[in-house]
CSV table of C-alpha atoms in Angstrom, one decimal:
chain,number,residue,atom,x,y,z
N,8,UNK,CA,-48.0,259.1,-288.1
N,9,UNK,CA,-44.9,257.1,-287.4
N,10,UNK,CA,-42.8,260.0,-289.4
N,11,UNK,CA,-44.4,262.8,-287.5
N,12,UNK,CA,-43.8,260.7,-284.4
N,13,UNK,CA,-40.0,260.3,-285.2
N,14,UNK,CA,-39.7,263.7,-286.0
N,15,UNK,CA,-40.5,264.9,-283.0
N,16,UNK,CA,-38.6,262.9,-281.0
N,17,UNK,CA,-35.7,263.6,-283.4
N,18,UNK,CA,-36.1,267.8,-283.8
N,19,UNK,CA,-34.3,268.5,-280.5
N,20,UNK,CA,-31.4,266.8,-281.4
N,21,UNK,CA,-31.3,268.3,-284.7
N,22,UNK,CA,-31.9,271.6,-283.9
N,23,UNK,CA,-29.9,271.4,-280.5
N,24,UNK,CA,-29.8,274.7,-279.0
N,25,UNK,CA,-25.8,274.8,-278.6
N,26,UNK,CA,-25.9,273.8,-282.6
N,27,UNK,CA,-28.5,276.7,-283.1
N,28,UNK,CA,-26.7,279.0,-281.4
N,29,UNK,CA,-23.5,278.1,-282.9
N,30,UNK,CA,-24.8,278.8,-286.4
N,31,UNK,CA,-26.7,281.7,-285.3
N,32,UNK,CA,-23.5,283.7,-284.0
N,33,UNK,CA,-21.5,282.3,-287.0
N,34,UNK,CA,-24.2,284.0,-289.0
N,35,UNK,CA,-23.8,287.3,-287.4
N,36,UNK,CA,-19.8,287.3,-287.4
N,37,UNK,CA,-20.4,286.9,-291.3
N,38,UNK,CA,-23.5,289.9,-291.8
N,39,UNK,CA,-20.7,292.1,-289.3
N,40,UNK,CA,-17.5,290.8,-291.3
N,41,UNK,CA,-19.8,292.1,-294.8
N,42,UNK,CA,-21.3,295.2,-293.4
N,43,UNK,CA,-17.3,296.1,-293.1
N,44,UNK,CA,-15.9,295.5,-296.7
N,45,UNK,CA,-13.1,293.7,-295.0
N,46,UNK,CA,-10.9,290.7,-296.8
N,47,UNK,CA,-11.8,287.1,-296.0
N,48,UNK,CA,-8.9,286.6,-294.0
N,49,UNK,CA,-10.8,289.0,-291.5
N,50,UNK,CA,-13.4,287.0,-291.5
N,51,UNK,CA,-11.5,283.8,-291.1
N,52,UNK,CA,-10.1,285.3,-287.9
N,53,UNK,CA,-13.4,286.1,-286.3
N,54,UNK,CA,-14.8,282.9,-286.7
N,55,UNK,CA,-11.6,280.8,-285.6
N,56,UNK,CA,-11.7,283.3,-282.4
N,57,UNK,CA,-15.7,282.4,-281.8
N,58,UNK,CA,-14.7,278.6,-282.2
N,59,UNK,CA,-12.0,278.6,-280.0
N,60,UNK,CA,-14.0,280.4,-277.3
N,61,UNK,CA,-16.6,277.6,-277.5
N,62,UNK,CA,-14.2,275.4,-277.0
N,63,UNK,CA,-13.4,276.8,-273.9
N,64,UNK,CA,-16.8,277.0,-273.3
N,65,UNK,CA,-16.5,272.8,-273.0
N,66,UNK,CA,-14.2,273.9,-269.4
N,67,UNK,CA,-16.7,274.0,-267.0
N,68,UNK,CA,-18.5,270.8,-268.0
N,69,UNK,CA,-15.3,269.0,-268.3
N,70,UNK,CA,-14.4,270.0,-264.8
N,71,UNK,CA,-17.4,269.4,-263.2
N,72,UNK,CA,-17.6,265.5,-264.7
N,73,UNK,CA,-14.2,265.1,-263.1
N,74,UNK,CA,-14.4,266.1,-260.2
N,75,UNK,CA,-17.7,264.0,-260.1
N,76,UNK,CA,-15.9,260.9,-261.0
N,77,UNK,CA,-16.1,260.8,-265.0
N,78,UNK,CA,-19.9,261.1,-267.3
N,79,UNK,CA,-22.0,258.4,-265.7
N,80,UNK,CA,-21.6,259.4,-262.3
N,81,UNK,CA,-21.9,263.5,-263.4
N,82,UNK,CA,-25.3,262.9,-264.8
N,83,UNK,CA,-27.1,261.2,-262.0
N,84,UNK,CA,-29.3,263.7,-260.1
N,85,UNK,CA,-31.4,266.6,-260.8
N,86,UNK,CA,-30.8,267.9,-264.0
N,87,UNK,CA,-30.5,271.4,-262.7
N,88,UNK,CA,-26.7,271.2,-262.3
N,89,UNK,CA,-26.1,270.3,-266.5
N,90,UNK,CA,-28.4,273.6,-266.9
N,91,UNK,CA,-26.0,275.7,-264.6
N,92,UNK,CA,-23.4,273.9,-266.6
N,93,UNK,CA,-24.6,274.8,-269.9
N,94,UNK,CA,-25.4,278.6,-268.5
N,95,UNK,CA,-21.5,278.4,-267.4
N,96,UNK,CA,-20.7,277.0,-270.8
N,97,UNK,CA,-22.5,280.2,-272.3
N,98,UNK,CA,-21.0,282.7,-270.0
N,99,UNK,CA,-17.5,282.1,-270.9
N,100,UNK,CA,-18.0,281.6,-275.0
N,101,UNK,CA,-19.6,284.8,-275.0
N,102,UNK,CA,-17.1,286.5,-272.2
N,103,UNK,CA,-14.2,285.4,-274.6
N,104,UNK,CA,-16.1,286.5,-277.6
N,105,UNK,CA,-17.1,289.8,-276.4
N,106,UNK,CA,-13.6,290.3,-275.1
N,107,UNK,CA,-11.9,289.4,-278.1
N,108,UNK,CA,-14.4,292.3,-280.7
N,109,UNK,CA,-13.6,294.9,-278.0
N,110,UNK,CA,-10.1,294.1,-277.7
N,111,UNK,CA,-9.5,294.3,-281.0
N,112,UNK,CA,-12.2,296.7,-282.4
N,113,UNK,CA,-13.8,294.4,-284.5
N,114,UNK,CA,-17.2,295.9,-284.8
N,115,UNK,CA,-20.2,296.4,-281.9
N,116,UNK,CA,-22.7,293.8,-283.4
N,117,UNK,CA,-21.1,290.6,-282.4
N,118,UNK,CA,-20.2,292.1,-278.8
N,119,UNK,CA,-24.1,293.6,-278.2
N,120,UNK,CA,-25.0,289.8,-279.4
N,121,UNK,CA,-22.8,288.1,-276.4
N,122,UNK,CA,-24.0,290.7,-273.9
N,123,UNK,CA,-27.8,290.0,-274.9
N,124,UNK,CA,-27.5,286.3,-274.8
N,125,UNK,CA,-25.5,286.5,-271.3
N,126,UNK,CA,-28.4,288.6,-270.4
N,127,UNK,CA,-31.1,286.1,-271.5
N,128,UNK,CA,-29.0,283.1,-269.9
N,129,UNK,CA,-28.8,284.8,-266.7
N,130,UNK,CA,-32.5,283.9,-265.4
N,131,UNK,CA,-32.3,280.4,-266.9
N,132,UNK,CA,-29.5,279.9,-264.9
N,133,UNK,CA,-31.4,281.4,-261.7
N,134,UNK,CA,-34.5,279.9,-262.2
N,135,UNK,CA,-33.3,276.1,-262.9
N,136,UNK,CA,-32.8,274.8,-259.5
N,137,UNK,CA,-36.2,276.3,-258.8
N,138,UNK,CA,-38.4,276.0,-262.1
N,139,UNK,CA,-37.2,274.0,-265.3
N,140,UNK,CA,-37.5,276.9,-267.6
N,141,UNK,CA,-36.5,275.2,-271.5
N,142,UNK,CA,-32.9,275.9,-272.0
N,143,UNK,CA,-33.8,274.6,-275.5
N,144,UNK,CA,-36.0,276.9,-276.3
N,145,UNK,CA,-34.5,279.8,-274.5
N,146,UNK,CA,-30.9,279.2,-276.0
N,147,UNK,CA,-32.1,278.3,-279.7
N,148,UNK,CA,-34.4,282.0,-279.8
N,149,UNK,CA,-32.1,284.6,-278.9
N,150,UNK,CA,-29.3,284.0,-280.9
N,151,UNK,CA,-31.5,283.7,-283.7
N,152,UNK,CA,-34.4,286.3,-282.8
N,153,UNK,CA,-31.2,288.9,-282.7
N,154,UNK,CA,-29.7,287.7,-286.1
N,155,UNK,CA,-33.1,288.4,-287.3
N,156,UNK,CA,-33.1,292.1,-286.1
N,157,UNK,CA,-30.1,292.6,-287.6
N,158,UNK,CA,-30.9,291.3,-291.0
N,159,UNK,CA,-34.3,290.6,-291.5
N,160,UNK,CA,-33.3,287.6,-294.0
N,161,UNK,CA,-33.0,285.6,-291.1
N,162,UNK,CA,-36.5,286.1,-289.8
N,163,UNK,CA,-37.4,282.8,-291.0
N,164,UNK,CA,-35.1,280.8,-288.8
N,165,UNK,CA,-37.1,281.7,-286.1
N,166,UNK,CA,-39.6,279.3,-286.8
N,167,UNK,CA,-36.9,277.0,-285.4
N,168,UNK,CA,-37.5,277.7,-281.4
N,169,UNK,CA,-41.2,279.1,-282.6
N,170,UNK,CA,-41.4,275.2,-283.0
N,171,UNK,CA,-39.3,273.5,-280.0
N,172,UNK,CA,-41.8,275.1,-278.1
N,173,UNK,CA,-44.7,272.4,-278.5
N,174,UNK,CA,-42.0,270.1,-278.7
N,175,UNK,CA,-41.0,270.3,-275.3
N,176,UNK,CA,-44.2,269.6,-274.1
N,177,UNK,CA,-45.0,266.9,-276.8
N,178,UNK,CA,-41.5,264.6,-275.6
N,179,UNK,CA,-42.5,265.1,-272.4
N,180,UNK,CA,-39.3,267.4,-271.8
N,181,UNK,CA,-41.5,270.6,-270.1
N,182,UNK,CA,-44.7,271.9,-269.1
N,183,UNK,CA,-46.4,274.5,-271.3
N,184,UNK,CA,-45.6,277.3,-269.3
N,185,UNK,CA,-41.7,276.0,-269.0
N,186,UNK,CA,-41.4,276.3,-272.3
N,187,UNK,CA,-43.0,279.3,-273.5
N,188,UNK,CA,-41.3,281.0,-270.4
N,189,UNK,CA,-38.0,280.2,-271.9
N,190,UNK,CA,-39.3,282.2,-275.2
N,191,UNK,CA,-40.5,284.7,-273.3
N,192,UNK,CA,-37.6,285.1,-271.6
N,193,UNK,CA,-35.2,285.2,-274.7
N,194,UNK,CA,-37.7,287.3,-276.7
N,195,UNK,CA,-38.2,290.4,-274.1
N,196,UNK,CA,-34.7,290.4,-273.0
N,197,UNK,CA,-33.3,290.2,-276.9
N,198,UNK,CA,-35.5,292.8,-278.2
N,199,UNK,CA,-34.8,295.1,-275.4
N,200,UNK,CA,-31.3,294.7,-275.6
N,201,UNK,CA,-31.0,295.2,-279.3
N,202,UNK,CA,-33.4,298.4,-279.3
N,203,UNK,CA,-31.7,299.9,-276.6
N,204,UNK,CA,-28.2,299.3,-278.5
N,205,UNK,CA,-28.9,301.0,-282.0
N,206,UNK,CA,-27.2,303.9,-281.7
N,207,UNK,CA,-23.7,302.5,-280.6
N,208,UNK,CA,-24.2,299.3,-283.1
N,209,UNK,CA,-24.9,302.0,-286.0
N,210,UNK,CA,-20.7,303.3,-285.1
N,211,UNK,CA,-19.0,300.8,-287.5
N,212,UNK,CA,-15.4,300.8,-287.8
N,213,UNK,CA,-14.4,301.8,-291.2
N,214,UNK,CA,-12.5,299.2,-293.5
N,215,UNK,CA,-9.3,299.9,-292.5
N,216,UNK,CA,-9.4,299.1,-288.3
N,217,UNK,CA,-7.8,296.5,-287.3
N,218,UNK,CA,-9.4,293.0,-288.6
């Protein structure tokens, strides 16, 4: 009991959405980069230009705690403000990302990914002062529920957020309907999103565009 215990406790930090959704979109840069027939160098390029925009994603936190007098002092209060902090955080890695792949012409699947996990964000960023929708669960589905679409391999990764669900509740973290809002959320915005861009996803570049 003292394992299961443990685990639970443990599973949000292991499978942190920001991780999650990390791995997710690394995972779809590398199913576009494949689809293409393009040399790895392509597909280091891609990747360094998704890290580098999550690190800039790391600008509106790192503002905010200075301005508020260093970490401590930034995370007294309602937690609300980290969410819009984190929905910030989301905003610009994706802005960047989705800006680069159209700048570029790198493909449609990566950019369709940033616009439906802006889109997903958005309410989780309305409703937080309000209603303490799970980020966790929110953030950790729709990277993953799209990469799934995609290629259908990945379908069992979504047992990941299928399973912070009753975790939430069980640490205590959210009510019941917090967190299945936050999968609800993610899955009727991703799933709309991706069906509605099928046609302009299935207008791949050919192997020599630019990488």
């Amino acid at each position: 009991m003292a394992v299961l215990d443990q685990f639970v406790a443990y599973y949000a930090f292991v499978f942190h959405p920001i991780t999650v959704l990390g791995a997710g979109i690394l995972a779809l840069i590398y199913e576009e980069w494949a689809d293409q027939g393009l040399d790895r160098s392509a597909l280091a390029r891609r990747a360094a230009a998704f890290l580098g925009a999550g690190v800039l994603a790391l600008v509106p936190t790192a503002a905010y705690f200075l301005l508020r007098g260093g970490l401590q002092t930034a995370l007294e209060g309602s937690s609300w403000r980290m969410d819009l902090l984190v929905a910030g955080g989301v905003f610009v890695a994706a802005g960047v990302t989705w800006y680069l792949w159209r700048r570029f012409e790198w493909g449609a699947v990566v950019p369709d990914g940033m616009v439906t996990l802006v889109a997903a964000t958005v309410p989780y960023a309305v409703l937080s002062p309000f209603w303490d929708v799970s980020g966790h669960v929110l953030l950790a589905l729709a990277p993953l529920l799209y990469l799934a679409l995609v290629d259908a391999k990945y379908w069992p990764l979504v047992a990941v957020p299928l399973f912070m669900v009753p975790n939430r509740v069980a640490v205590n973290a959210h009510t019941v309907e917090q967190a299945i809002a936050g999968f609800l959320v993610a899955t009727v915005v991703t799933l709309h999103l991706y069906y509605r861009g099928g046609e302009r996803r299935s207008r791949r570049p050919s192997p020599t565009s630019t990488p």
